[in-house]
Amino acid sequence: MLLTLTAVLFAIIGVVLTGGGGWLLSLGGSPYYLITGLAFLVTAYLLLRRSSAALWLYALVILGSLGWAVWEVGFDWWQLGPRGGIIVLLGLWLMLPAIRRPLGIASPTGIRYPASALPLAVASIVAIAVAGYSMTQDPHDLAGELPTNVVNATPALGGNVPAGEWHQYGRTPFGQRYSPLDQINTENVNTLKVAWQYQTGDVKLPDDVGETTYQVTPLKIGDTLYMCTPHNWAIALDAATGKEKWKYDSNSGMNPDRQHQTCRGVTYYADPAATAGTTCATRVYLPTSDARLIALDAETGDVCTSFADNGVLRLEQGMPYNPAGYYYSTSPPVITDEKIIIGGAVNDNYSIHSQSGVIRAFDVKTGALIWNWDSGNPDVTTPLPEGQVYTVNSPNSWSVFSYDDALGLVYIPLGNQVPDQLGMGRSVHVEKYSSSIVALDIKTGAVRWVRQTVHHDLWDMDVPAQPALIDITKDGATIPALVGPTKQGDIYVLDRRNGDPIIGIKEIPAPTGAIPEDFTAPTQPISDLTFSPPPLTEKNMWGISMFDQLKCRIDFLSLKYEGRYTPPSLQGTLVYPGNFGTFNWGSVAVDPERQVMFGMPTYLAFTSRLVPRDQIPPKGQDEKGSEQGLNRNEGAPYGVFMGPFLGPLGIPCQAPPWGYVAGADLASGKIAYKHKNGTVYDMTPLPLPFKVGVPGIGGPIITKGGVAFLGAAVDDYIRAYDVTTGRQLWEGRLPAGGQATPMTYTVGEKQYVLIVAGGHGSVGTKPGDYVIAYTLP
């Protein structure tokens, strides 16, 4: 009976592999699955015939599968396992005496001798030995060290920020995410303990949109921390104890049409003309998800009624369209030259009738409009006259700005015109400024230079990250530089005075084949310093087992894919790097003394499939905003169905690693190291601490103590790394996802490291409302 059931199982597996393998072969894929499926069917037949040849044949299946797997992927355990796991386990099953006995021979005296286990034993031992050896290998690891010499002992850090404070999102106007503190260093960071913990009370609600996220990096000024929450509460805490000083609820409400329910930070301002201690002498500016900017007294949390309209500046003014929930600011504005400069997020792929992506500068005290720069009408920056509107659907900037007061420039990372995947009808201005880094004159808003990172963007490759400003020493000269990470993995290192490349940029041929109504750019730029991955191949497809891996191979070959920048299609296109980006809003951290960078490149493929307008169903009443699934593109001839490239079990189809930590020398443009980052501890039903290298979204910081801190990965940890080598030094378990960027500060003589842990809806980490500070014992 057991033998018969085993034969039936082998037959079922054979049918699945033969059918799927034939399909794969018809698409031009590997013949392995078809051959192996036929071998399973013959093995099943031999088992039913009670022939010992079944064991010999299956031993050849094990050895053949092993040879094929090593030929495809080398000694990579995470890729060998799915290819051989089930096959070896079935081989061990066939070695059971209860299976071998019926396959044996009977002696003249009637004694039955089981068939020999030797062929299966030898094959299984070889496979297990190869698996054991592969577990000791890490073919994806790049070991190396960043230079340790101090190139500039007194670098420009941007702004007049005391060493123990954190005044802006990236600590200073330069956005370096670098702290000159060194009390916590590579020698003692492994002793960090929780100093205090605070819960905001702002939790994810049942009616919230999917991407409800905690992305805030608090500010630290004096003895106070200032932060915001996803539903736009502003909170002030005592920096030493975490005790709440005040809380302000903006009552921004709920709207299912918002794609994002988040707040990355607030902006602090000290009025130099005000008497200390007077009302609103110091202020906190809070952006909200219903398109307001609110000025609060930094001491009390009360609204500063002298700003704009009783303390509230409405950002929808001058917009050509204003459907609720389609436009808001998720990132903190910057304040310089008595101006508060702000952009806004426009919902991706909802409608061609979208708000403008205008960047505006308002008087920081009164809220009066000083200048506006609209990428759809870039030459006119004087304040928009009453009764006129900005350009419809011009590229917007939803991320964080940097600025250099000495040069009088503010640096804007720009997105794309929606729909992201449809480029027909874009104006000459949109084609110039879409997906670029733009330098604007702080006084007038006039464009001083532009550097485009994607031509005719059809892939949602917004420039997502705050540029980091750093002075770089090259050939004995000091050059004021800008470091701009991109979703496609390029790191642009530019002269921030004029946008000229410091590290080389070249144009490379790009795939063609856009839909008839559209076109593609013949070439695309790529930086000589790039973390862009090599193109995916069928061999890179993955799964927990050979079955879901086979399905991923079929799906891969069914999609249109010719490498980076394969245009969108009705067939379905593979987008790699995907929409999450190799780098995203977390940016990178730079050390201005050593002139090196530390970042978290992430690799996760996406798919996009254009959907003709007449095939898009009416909008449901209970639909919530999302960038995954069907994007309707109202008014355009096509919608787009998009999301991560996942297998039937909901895990990525591409093989891990999906996430790294990496370091690069900004002077030479050389990558020093890349190490797998993060585990599957919170990705699987069992808490397994396997270090696979998982996706993440968030950003790092660097300290003078030689330590980088990073949460971000989809397991719930904050980690410390040696900046020089990238090796992990410490980790702290978080009560929720740590997708916010950490920060560090001092109170008295004590240094703290702080992270907000509240999860991220798009990557599915655990939601929460925690603010956690760590310090040395």
XYZ file of C-alpha atoms in Angstrom, residues 88-729:
642
model
C 16.608 14.778 -1.864
C 13.815 14.278 0.669
C 12.008 11.949 -1.735
C 15.266 10.090 -2.233
C 15.561 9.555 1.508
C 11.927 8.374 1.515
C 12.692 5.768 -1.146
C 15.494 4.432 1.053
C 13.009 3.337 3.730
C 12.917 -0.459 4.152
C 9.141 -0.408 3.677
C 9.699 0.944 0.153
C 12.773 -1.100 -0.762
C 11.471 -4.470 0.488
C 8.785 -4.916 -2.195
C 11.390 -3.939 -4.813
C 13.829 -6.616 -3.712
C 14.198 -10.277 -4.624
C 13.045 -13.464 -2.918
C 15.523 -16.278 -2.270
C 14.682 -19.936 -3.125
C 13.919 -20.383 0.561
C 11.284 -17.611 0.450
C 13.266 -14.975 2.303
C 12.756 -11.534 0.694
C 15.757 -9.228 0.453
C 15.137 -5.457 0.084
C 16.534 -3.667 -2.956
C 19.907 -2.038 -2.324
C 19.888 1.479 -0.918
C 23.423 2.061 -2.182
C 22.651 4.137 -5.315
C 20.283 6.451 -3.437
C 22.599 6.621 -0.436
C 25.575 7.663 -2.554
C 23.542 10.246 -4.487
C 21.953 11.651 -1.330
C 25.279 11.878 0.513
C 26.823 13.754 -2.390
C 23.843 16.172 -2.505
C 23.875 16.724 1.253
C 27.649 17.290 1.203
C 27.292 19.907 -1.524
C 24.475 21.548 0.438
C 26.601 21.598 3.584
C 29.515 23.139 1.718
C 27.266 25.762 0.123
C 26.085 26.840 3.563
C 29.647 27.981 4.285
C 29.792 30.110 1.142
C 28.439 33.589 0.472
C 28.827 34.242 -3.248
C 26.977 37.549 -2.986
C 29.242 39.092 -0.355
C 31.703 41.786 -1.362
C 34.244 42.194 1.436
C 36.401 45.277 1.682
C 37.102 48.397 3.689
C 36.482 52.087 3.272
C 39.500 54.362 3.739
C 39.923 55.410 7.364
C 42.071 58.505 6.839
C 40.518 61.861 7.664
C 40.588 63.882 4.455
C 39.120 67.025 6.030
C 39.282 67.426 9.811
C 37.062 70.527 9.787
C 34.471 69.859 7.096
C 31.448 71.956 6.320
C 28.454 70.277 7.965
C 25.860 72.832 6.906
C 24.157 75.280 9.241
C 25.175 76.225 12.753
C 23.999 73.048 14.503
C 25.543 72.126 17.876
C 27.190 68.694 17.843
C 24.627 67.192 20.198
C 21.549 68.370 18.305
C 19.580 67.393 15.208
C 17.906 70.462 13.678
C 16.635 69.193 10.328
C 15.509 65.953 8.711
C 19.077 65.081 7.667
C 20.442 66.878 10.792
C 21.590 70.000 8.920
C 20.661 71.807 5.684
C 23.258 69.617 3.937
C 21.256 66.430 4.603
C 24.383 64.419 5.384
C 22.787 62.291 8.135
C 26.151 62.603 9.858
C 26.661 63.330 13.549
C 29.996 64.516 14.986
C 29.278 62.569 18.196
C 31.644 59.746 19.106
C 30.755 58.674 22.662
C 29.060 55.642 21.113
C 31.677 53.974 18.927
C 32.662 50.670 17.365
C 34.137 49.425 20.659
C 31.123 49.953 22.921
C 28.058 50.067 20.663
C 27.298 46.413 21.442
C 26.393 47.448 25.012
C 23.552 49.817 24.036
C 20.416 49.526 26.180
C 16.963 51.093 26.023
C 17.015 54.422 27.868
C 13.304 55.209 27.516
C 10.286 54.384 25.388
C 7.257 56.491 24.495
C 4.046 55.634 22.644
C 2.369 58.418 20.700
C -1.147 56.962 20.752
C -1.504 57.478 17.006
C -2.095 53.952 15.724
C -3.099 52.513 12.372
C -6.898 52.404 12.077
C -9.135 49.901 10.263
C -10.170 52.531 7.720
C -6.622 53.671 6.981
C -5.132 53.318 3.519
C -2.579 50.563 2.988
C 0.432 52.829 3.081
C -0.065 54.189 6.578
C 3.509 54.497 7.774
C 5.760 55.883 10.482
C 8.620 57.541 8.597
C 9.399 60.429 10.937
C 12.885 61.438 11.994
C 12.481 63.674 15.077
C 14.348 66.937 15.562
C 16.294 67.721 18.738
C 16.690 71.375 19.726
C 17.826 72.269 23.219
C 16.313 69.726 25.575
C 13.311 68.920 23.369
C 12.466 66.445 20.632
C 9.904 67.467 17.993
C 8.110 64.985 15.744
C 4.916 64.223 13.861
C 2.803 61.091 13.452
C 1.085 59.514 10.428
C -2.223 61.250 11.187
C -0.420 64.566 11.561
C -0.141 65.061 15.274
C 2.814 67.197 16.368
C 4.482 66.096 19.612
C 7.229 67.526 21.810
C 9.118 65.250 24.208
C 11.759 65.712 26.847
C 14.924 64.456 25.173
C 16.343 62.914 28.368
C 13.268 61.059 29.591
C 10.807 60.811 26.703
C 8.164 62.549 28.811
C 5.542 64.321 26.742
C 5.645 68.135 26.850
C 2.771 68.847 24.489
C 0.723 67.276 21.715
C -1.224 68.929 18.906
C -3.767 67.098 16.732
C -4.231 68.753 13.339
C -7.501 66.864 12.746
C -6.486 66.078 9.180
C -9.193 63.428 8.993
C -9.346 60.291 6.874
C -9.651 59.999 3.125
C -9.556 56.692 1.202
C -8.178 58.503 -1.867
C -4.894 59.341 -0.140
C -2.126 57.053 -1.338
C -0.017 57.829 1.720
C -0.893 58.512 5.332
C 2.436 59.590 6.728
C 4.594 62.429 7.983
C 8.387 62.360 7.654
C 9.048 65.310 9.914
C 8.398 68.828 11.109
C 10.459 71.994 10.575
C 11.822 74.199 13.359
C 12.306 77.957 13.197
C 13.713 80.456 15.690
C 12.768 84.053 14.891
C 15.999 86.080 15.197
C 14.016 89.293 15.681
C 11.783 87.961 18.479
C 12.382 88.339 22.187
C 13.159 85.020 23.806
C 10.159 83.597 25.633
C 7.540 85.512 23.718
C 4.704 83.759 21.921
C 5.872 81.974 18.759
C 9.439 83.208 19.077
C 10.265 79.642 18.166
C 8.002 77.652 15.894
C 7.345 74.182 14.564
C 5.782 73.877 11.114
C 3.603 70.811 10.572
C 2.612 69.584 7.066
C -0.649 67.655 6.944
C -2.239 65.065 4.681
C -5.124 67.413 3.857
C -2.739 69.922 2.233
C -2.214 72.373 5.075
C 0.916 73.808 6.669
C 0.352 74.761 10.313
C 2.609 76.961 12.443
C 2.841 76.003 16.133
C 4.538 77.604 19.108
C 7.520 75.322 19.803
C 7.194 75.878 23.564
C 3.477 75.197 23.977
C 2.121 73.579 20.813
C -0.391 76.413 20.405
C -1.196 77.628 16.903
C 0.713 80.749 15.812
C -2.234 82.762 14.501
C -0.020 85.458 12.932
C 1.047 82.985 10.224
C -1.088 82.800 7.054
C -4.795 82.378 7.871
C -4.917 82.123 11.675
C -1.860 79.870 11.645
C -2.856 77.718 8.674
C -1.484 77.933 5.137
C -3.643 76.078 2.605
C -1.452 74.521 -0.049
C -4.222 73.855 -2.558
C -4.327 77.563 -3.471
C -3.559 78.079 -7.167
C -4.094 74.421 -8.053
C -5.914 73.754 -11.351
C -7.708 70.755 -9.823
C -8.317 69.968 -6.203
C -10.003 66.634 -5.543
C -9.661 65.874 -1.829
C -6.907 63.421 -0.996
C -4.960 63.843 -4.233
C -2.378 66.401 -3.018
C -0.564 66.886 0.293
C 2.915 67.237 1.745
C 4.484 64.172 3.349
C 7.930 65.713 3.904
C 9.062 68.634 6.050
C 9.714 71.915 4.246
C 13.013 73.753 4.600
C 13.501 77.247 6.023
C 16.231 79.564 4.823
C 16.558 83.299 4.134
C 13.299 83.827 6.083
C 11.493 81.699 3.513
C 9.737 78.383 4.062
C 10.110 76.326 0.868
C 7.755 73.418 0.281
C 6.657 70.948 -2.390
C 3.934 68.336 -2.317
C 3.049 64.759 -3.177
C 0.587 64.160 -6.017
C -1.191 60.804 -6.091
C 0.507 58.562 -8.623
C -1.588 57.339 -11.543
C -5.014 58.457 -10.325
C -5.841 60.993 -13.021
C -4.255 63.144 -15.697
C -6.269 66.006 -14.177
C -3.835 66.358 -11.299
C -2.530 69.205 -9.234
C 0.632 71.022 -10.136
C 3.980 69.965 -8.735
C 4.865 73.598 -8.041
C 7.602 74.393 -5.496
C 6.751 77.499 -3.460
C 8.541 79.820 -1.093
C 6.433 81.623 1.521
C 7.383 84.243 4.070
C 8.183 82.192 7.154
C 6.430 84.644 9.496
C 3.390 85.698 7.522
C 2.825 82.925 4.981
C 2.835 85.392 2.085
C 3.892 83.856 -1.254
C 7.338 85.082 -2.356
C 8.061 82.922 -5.389
C 6.818 79.813 -7.136
C 8.706 77.473 -9.438
C 6.465 75.281 -11.566
C 8.338 72.669 -13.630
C 5.578 72.930 -16.243
C 6.199 76.698 -16.577
C 9.762 77.026 -15.287
C 10.707 80.482 -16.537
C 8.156 82.493 -14.527
C 8.741 82.451 -10.759
C 7.023 85.649 -9.697
C 4.036 84.990 -7.425
C 1.031 83.613 -9.257
C -1.499 86.404 -9.831
C -4.917 86.135 -8.221
C -7.317 84.083 -10.312
C -4.638 82.195 -12.248
C -3.564 78.574 -11.716
C -0.365 76.592 -11.940
C 0.352 74.089 -14.714
C -1.773 70.962 -14.640
C 0.062 67.785 -13.671
C 3.635 69.086 -13.717
C 6.355 66.939 -12.087
C 6.245 67.258 -8.313
C 8.681 66.851 -5.437
C 7.418 64.745 -2.535
C 10.767 64.159 -0.848
C 13.091 66.340 1.234
C 15.120 69.320 -0.016
C 18.686 70.328 0.849
C 20.151 73.807 0.624
C 23.446 75.687 0.668
C 23.103 79.193 2.055
C 26.573 80.205 0.881
C 25.719 79.384 -2.727
C 22.130 80.574 -2.339
C 20.758 77.327 -3.778
C 18.065 74.873 -2.739
C 18.241 71.385 -4.257
C 14.991 69.713 -5.327
C 14.605 65.985 -6.098
C 11.857 65.895 -8.739
C 9.373 63.194 -9.639
C 7.537 62.402 -12.827
C 4.353 63.579 -14.505
C 1.530 61.117 -13.993
C 0.654 58.659 -15.384
C 4.159 57.357 -14.730
C 3.950 54.654 -17.413
C 2.489 56.808 -20.213
C 4.702 59.449 -21.794
C 2.679 60.701 -24.742
C 1.758 64.356 -24.769
C 4.360 65.553 -22.283
C 5.530 69.106 -22.818
C 9.106 70.094 -23.576
C 9.424 71.376 -20.009
C 8.196 68.112 -18.515
C 10.650 66.177 -20.687
C 13.468 68.352 -19.376
C 12.687 68.384 -15.657
C 10.964 65.078 -14.995
C 12.939 62.741 -12.681
C 15.793 65.157 -12.157
C 17.705 67.074 -9.516
C 17.124 70.804 -9.847
C 18.994 73.666 -8.180
C 16.846 76.755 -7.563
C 17.922 80.225 -6.515
C 16.745 80.677 -2.909
C 15.937 84.356 -3.427
C 14.013 84.140 -6.700
C 13.203 80.479 -7.406
C 14.945 80.682 -10.780
C 16.567 77.522 -12.135
C 20.353 77.545 -11.868
C 20.931 74.015 -13.170
C 19.205 70.695 -13.773
C 20.537 67.137 -13.952
C 18.122 64.556 -15.332
C 18.537 60.964 -14.130
C 16.024 59.303 -16.518
C 14.992 60.447 -19.978
C 11.285 60.157 -20.809
C 10.581 58.274 -17.587
C 8.049 55.452 -18.067
C 8.921 53.546 -14.881
C 8.122 55.775 -11.864
C 11.822 56.468 -11.347
C 11.305 59.658 -9.350
C 14.392 61.055 -7.715
C 13.216 59.939 -4.272
C 15.898 61.034 -1.853
C 17.154 64.198 -0.237
C 20.501 65.060 -1.872
C 23.445 65.024 0.544
C 25.802 67.996 0.294
C 29.472 67.348 1.036
C 32.789 68.885 0.050
C 34.974 66.377 -1.789
C 38.732 66.580 -2.175
C 39.806 65.467 -5.629
C 43.231 65.951 -7.199
C 44.137 68.305 -4.371
C 41.142 70.580 -4.929
C 38.058 70.893 -2.727
C 34.839 70.708 -4.692
C 31.415 71.530 -3.189
C 29.545 68.373 -4.136
C 26.056 66.908 -4.127
C 25.402 63.190 -3.684
C 22.080 62.142 -5.219
C 20.866 58.533 -4.857
C 18.262 57.259 -7.316
C 15.719 54.457 -7.466
C 17.629 52.792 -10.285
C 20.697 52.517 -8.035
C 22.873 55.253 -9.482
C 24.701 57.612 -7.139
C 25.134 60.967 -8.853
C 28.104 62.894 -7.468
C 27.847 66.394 -8.894
C 29.432 69.795 -8.457
C 26.603 71.485 -6.594
C 27.502 74.878 -8.057
C 26.641 73.877 -11.618
C 25.499 70.225 -11.724
C 28.592 69.016 -13.579
C 29.609 65.431 -12.781
C 32.477 64.816 -10.392
C 32.142 61.082 -10.910
C 31.568 60.248 -14.549
C 28.151 59.845 -16.182
C 27.644 58.147 -19.524
C 24.729 57.470 -21.824
C 24.008 53.824 -22.642
C 21.616 52.330 -25.225
C 18.135 51.640 -23.854
C 15.477 49.095 -24.884
C 12.893 50.129 -27.458
C 9.408 48.811 -28.164
C 6.992 51.245 -26.527
C 3.280 51.043 -27.315
C 2.404 52.699 -30.669
C 1.173 55.918 -29.047
C 4.415 56.415 -27.099
C 8.185 56.285 -27.587
C 11.328 55.513 -25.614
C 14.535 57.473 -25.221
C 17.321 55.898 -27.304
C 19.814 56.201 -24.441
C 19.683 56.550 -20.673
C 22.236 58.014 -18.242
C 24.170 55.890 -15.761
C 26.670 57.018 -13.163
C 30.084 55.404 -12.870
C 29.173 54.940 -9.196
C 26.155 52.686 -9.384
C 24.493 49.975 -7.337
C 22.293 49.052 -10.269
C 22.021 45.256 -10.373
C 22.819 43.081 -13.386
C 19.809 42.113 -15.516
C 17.698 39.232 -14.272
C 17.731 35.904 -16.097
C 15.648 32.761 -15.833
C 18.334 31.295 -13.552
C 17.612 34.047 -11.012
C 14.041 32.880 -10.475
C 13.346 31.490 -7.047
C 10.806 29.814 -4.823
C 10.472 27.834 -1.630
C 10.219 24.674 -3.737
C 10.859 23.511 -7.275
C 7.143 23.993 -8.027
C 6.769 27.690 -7.254
C 10.197 28.270 -8.779
C 8.934 26.675 -11.993
C 5.899 28.970 -11.941
C 8.166 32.007 -11.448
C 10.288 30.913 -14.409
C 7.177 30.667 -16.579
C 5.980 34.086 -15.405
C 9.421 35.608 -16.010
C 9.595 34.388 -19.592
C 5.976 35.452 -20.178
C 6.804 39.074 -19.331
C 8.429 41.604 -21.597
C 11.955 42.158 -20.300
C 15.076 43.394 -22.041
C 16.858 44.723 -18.979
C 16.701 48.084 -17.242
C 14.214 50.486 -18.867
C 12.135 47.882 -20.727
C 9.065 49.954 -21.692
C 5.565 49.258 -20.329
C 3.381 46.949 -22.384
C -0.030 45.309 -22.688
C 1.737 41.960 -22.335
C 3.179 42.918 -18.953
C 6.684 44.251 -18.330
C 9.256 43.365 -15.704
C 10.608 46.536 -14.045
C 13.989 46.023 -12.374
C 15.087 47.791 -10.273
C 11.460 48.104 -9.249
C 9.294 50.960 -8.027
C 10.504 50.685 -4.416
C 13.871 51.617 -5.800
C 17.411 50.559 -5.048
C 17.391 53.703 -2.909
C 14.273 55.561 -1.801
C 13.383 58.429 0.527
C 15.793 57.099 3.205
C 18.680 58.315 1.028
C 22.282 57.567 2.063
C 24.516 58.848 4.861
C 27.852 60.514 4.134
C 30.890 61.150 6.342
C 32.300 64.587 5.410
C 35.604 63.934 7.190
C 36.389 60.652 5.419
C 34.317 61.499 2.336
C 32.613 58.111 2.186
C 28.982 56.997 2.038
C 26.930 54.239 3.653
C 23.642 53.062 2.202
C 21.108 50.256 1.946
C 20.625 49.147 -1.664
C 17.457 47.088 -2.078
C 16.566 44.887 -5.020
C 12.975 43.937 -5.676
C 11.523 43.523 -9.156
C 8.081 44.887 -10.029
C 5.717 44.247 -12.909
C 3.535 46.671 -14.816
C 0.817 45.821 -17.310
C -1.093 48.434 -19.278
C -4.872 48.023 -19.217
C -6.974 49.578 -22.033
C -9.549 52.078 -20.780
C -12.532 49.977 -21.838
C -11.268 47.083 -19.699
C -11.081 49.087 -16.451
C -14.078 48.411 -14.178
C -15.944 51.232 -12.407
C -14.396 52.345 -9.159
C -15.709 50.522 -6.111
C -17.100 52.417 -3.133
C -14.716 50.715 -0.717
C -11.519 51.148 -2.740
C -8.595 52.684 -0.877
C -5.611 54.544 -2.220
C -2.715 52.353 -3.271
C 0.253 52.327 -5.623
C -0.113 48.545 -6.013
C -2.821 46.803 -7.968
C -4.907 48.646 -10.551
C -3.920 52.303 -11.042
C -6.830 53.872 -12.916
C -5.164 56.828 -14.733
C -8.502 58.600 -15.258
C -8.483 60.523 -18.537
C -5.673 58.444 -20.070
C -6.154 55.680 -22.664
C -4.640 53.093 -20.336
C -4.586 52.235 -16.684
C -1.776 50.154 -15.255
C -1.767 47.062 -13.074
C 1.411 47.002 -11.040
C 3.045 45.451 -8.011
C 6.059 43.471 -6.828
C 7.019 40.389 -8.836
C 5.858 37.650 -6.469
C 5.409 33.905 -6.765
C 2.294 31.867 -5.931
C 3.278 31.765 -2.243
C 3.580 35.554 -2.026
C 7.385 35.685 -1.867
C 9.627 37.422 -4.428
C 10.180 35.476 -7.635
C 13.768 36.670 -7.866
C 16.319 34.906 -5.698
C 17.693 36.575 -2.583
C 19.554 38.598 -1.439
C 17.029 41.391 -1.723
C 18.805 43.835 0.579
C 22.344 44.878 1.464
C 24.340 47.408 3.381
C 27.074 48.974 1.299
C 29.864 51.499 1.495
C 31.525 53.572 -1.224
C 34.410 56.022 -1.483
C 32.987 59.247 -2.890
C 36.337 60.556 -4.104
C 37.252 57.507 -6.178
C 33.727 56.322 -6.929
C 34.607 52.783 -5.856
C 32.258 50.464 -3.943
C 34.190 49.027 -0.997
C 31.750 46.424 0.314
C 28.249 44.948 0.056
C 26.905 42.634 2.766
C 23.547 40.923 3.060
C 21.314 42.770 5.484
C 18.412 41.467 7.547
C 16.758 38.141 8.261
C 13.484 36.358 7.512
C 12.626 36.406 11.234
C 9.428 38.392 10.697
C 8.665 37.181 7.163
C 7.836 33.531 7.886
C 5.365 31.724 10.182
C 8.303 30.479 12.264
C 10.739 33.064 13.695
C 13.800 31.859 11.786
C 16.885 34.099 12.045
C 18.272 33.201 8.598
C 20.333 36.079 7.216
C 19.030 36.141 3.675
C 19.321 39.846 2.902
C 15.761 41.183 2.980
C 14.052 44.194 1.378
C 13.741 47.414 3.301
C 12.753 51.033 3.102
C 14.231 53.726 5.301
C 17.609 55.313 5.764
C 20.884 55.226 7.711
C 22.892 57.673 9.764
C 26.673 57.824 10.384
C 28.495 59.032 13.491
C 32.042 60.220 14.075
C 32.389 57.158 16.300
C 32.619 55.082 13.111
C 29.157 53.589 13.535
C 26.221 53.560 11.120
C 22.696 53.000 12.479
C 19.872 51.616 10.355
C 16.435 50.079 10.867
C 14.537 49.838 7.575
C 14.718 46.074 6.897
C 11.479 44.087 7.001
C 12.548 42.325 10.157
C 11.880 44.415 13.258
C 15.379 45.428 14.347
C 17.591 48.467 14.586
C 21.208 47.607 13.829
C 24.625 49.178 14.185
C 27.390 48.629 11.650
C 31.083 49.380 11.387
C 31.222 52.089 8.717
C 34.675 50.963 7.613
C 33.812 47.319 6.936
C 30.008 47.224 6.927
C 29.999 44.401 9.468
C 27.144 44.318 11.965
C 28.141 45.249 15.531
